[in-house]
Amino acid sequence: MNNKWLPVFSLAIAILILPLTVNADFADEIKLLASDGASQDQFGWSISISGDTAIVGAPVVDNNGAAYIFVRDPVTGAWTQQQKLLATNGVFNDRFGESVSISGDTAIVGVKGDDDNGESTGSAYVFVRDPATGNWTQQQKLLASDGAAYHIFGKSVAISGDTAIVGADFTTLITVGTGQAYVFVRDPATGFWTEQQKLLASDGALNDFFGYRVAIDGDTALVGAIGEGVSFVGAVYAFVRDPATGDWAESQKLLTSNASSFDRIGESVSIDGDTAIIGASGEGSAYVFVRDPATGDWTEQQQLWDPNGVFQNDFGVAVSISGDYAIVGERSARTAFAYVRDPVTGLWTGQKLLPTDNGNQFGISVSIDGDRAIIGASGANGIEDFAGAAYVYTNTVVATPDITVTDSVAPIDDLQVSFGDVTEMATADQTVIVTNDGNADLLLGNLAQADPLASPFSILNDTCSAQTLTPAANCSLTVRFSPPSTGAFSDSFDIPSDDPDENPVTVNVDGTGIGLVVPDITVTDSAAPVDDLAIAFGNVTQATTSDETVTITNDGNADLTIGNIGAQDVLVAPFSILNDTCSTQILVPAASCTLTVRFEPTAAGTFNDSFDIPSDDADEASVTVNLSGTGTAIPVPDITVTDSVAPAGDLQVPFGNVTEGAVSNKIVTITNDGSANLTLVQIALANPLAAPFSILNDTCSAQTLTPAASCTLTVSFAPTVIGIFNDSFDIPSDDPDEGSVTVNLSATGVVVDDDDGGFGSMGPLELLFGLLGLVLVFAARNGERREDV
């Protein structure tokens, strides 16, 4: 029993009460009564159980108090009162039995009203049982080293082995009601108890009531402080003891995730190993905390409450935990709840417990140890009305282990490990996993002892033999097949355990040894034919690249190990190897890898080279791949401009005589006679044409001509007066040696020839004098002299 004083508190994740799983069903109620019970004795006010022994506190017996020891007959399951414990010097209103705790053959009883060092100083009595006679005797009375009036030492007690903790929640070391807890240790040789250390909250304050509840398990203690924070939020403090020095230190302050005023966190506390449960009766909840064994940090795991209860119904007034079982009391509803934790998910589900006689104050105290829980009802009817009672419940579900054996060969649960074909002198391993799918520990014997494996089978890495698997735990072992020759082999081995219906489990193994296997290298490339071990790159322009892919495949039935490619027969420029995923690699059968071969000529000419692919292929230890390629000159554009007036390529476009008012068009053709694209810019931009010349139908400007391609534009002459005209325009491009070609234009504008003595047939001199006469005539008509013309 891990010293769980019944009222307790903690923090958690919310969960509803669900039907209890098949792992637990607390039933078979047995009601315990004091042999001399009287009305208002408050029998059941405090309670604790350890194995087949329980202690029940009745702090008002004879206005002084008493505690009663009950024992269970392991054969019949019947409980009987073994002894009534009393204080040797008890007086009125001591409240002997205010708190109780038991661990094996040692019990401790809190007496919060003892007046040894002033009124309500408090004390605690330790009793021990003689294993031979079953008699209990007082071993020692414990007092606080600094006890004073109204400290209420003994308000709470807990014991674990040779260590006890006593709460005094009203001490005034810091201020009124700060509270303290005292740790006592027993000398195993003398049986004498000494105060080891006083525990204080690191942030103790007025009316914290630190020590209201205490719990201990080994080197870990919990202390509840229901008044900590604003308006009785409450808190629980975790302390750990250094095994070497015996010093206790606060490790963590536990608060619930949704703490608020009047929650009274720490109303009850209990601990077992790395799991704690904390009651917050003001909120009507209990919280489960779990500790990380590596870091020692506590975290809230789950919140528990009565889904049918009323807010602030004091659910959590008492709590207790043992392994995967927990009990929570709900005094005002005269109920309690038994919880069981799923070993896989960690979630807790609950079963509601109600006394058959609807006992008054049922749930005021609770305690659990293993499969048995005891619940106090201090106002229940006993020999007399309201004398109090205690109710014992036993988990009637028998916990049994259940072995499950699986392996790494599908189907995994057929108890058959088939290795298939394995090369002689090689090894193959398979894993066998043993899992406990039951709800009790599974004890494994020594594997393959009654039915051992023989060569070529063997067992390695056995983590199962002679092990104990808790529910949901597993272990594993390796089965090895190492055939020394060809042929079929089979065997079996046993897995003994305490599974009641599967003991032992027999696992069959089989495998076939086959002859040696060898690798087989195949080299192909992306240039047809793919398997001729020759890569012809053809013509590649200098300063450009061409890539081909080489693929290496293992067409054998053993791993192929590839060496450093091109290490013996090294490629030189303009050839190179890139993206080599093959060198020093191991290819399993049917696997492949690739590398890239690049041809990058820097000059024109024909090039040849080769490289080697080494491997452990027995008959092709080195494969040679031949390379060839031709570098060609860098292509350039070459502009050629012609026109529709012979000679076409003189860059001269003569229009001849064109009558004024008429239009004459000529076609200019631009051709790319080079081997690279020709890029044309805007024509006549730098050297534009002026009237009467113009460019029409320009299909060339800003165009790119591929080799041998051409485009055209129209040059138009449209004189509006007579005269001689000359002009030119530019054709810009990226031709490296003709960046701009100039085209010259010439033309003469003449008058209309109307066959009636007009000027159409005049020569230039005649035309000039004729024009001069016209000007004089026009001037005379206007009364002017234009002698300057």
CSV table of C-alpha atoms in Angstrom, one decimal, residues 170 311 343 353 427 440 600 608 695 714 744 746:
chain,number,residue,atom,x,y,z
A,170,PHE,CA,-2.2,25.5,11.0
A,311,PHE,CA,-21.3,21.5,-9.3
A,343,PRO,CA,-2.5,0.3,-20.0
A,353,LEU,CA,-20.1,2.5,-6.3
A,427,THR,CA,22.4,-15.7,-43.2
A,440,ALA,CA,-2.1,-9.3,-15.6
A,600,GLU,CA,31.8,20.0,-75.0
A,608,ASN,CA,37.5,10.1,-79.6
A,695,ILE,CA,8.7,52.7,-96.7
A,714,THR,CA,8.4,48.3,-100.2
A,744,ASN,CA,20.6,54.5,-101.5
A,746,SER,CA,17.4,58.2,-106.5
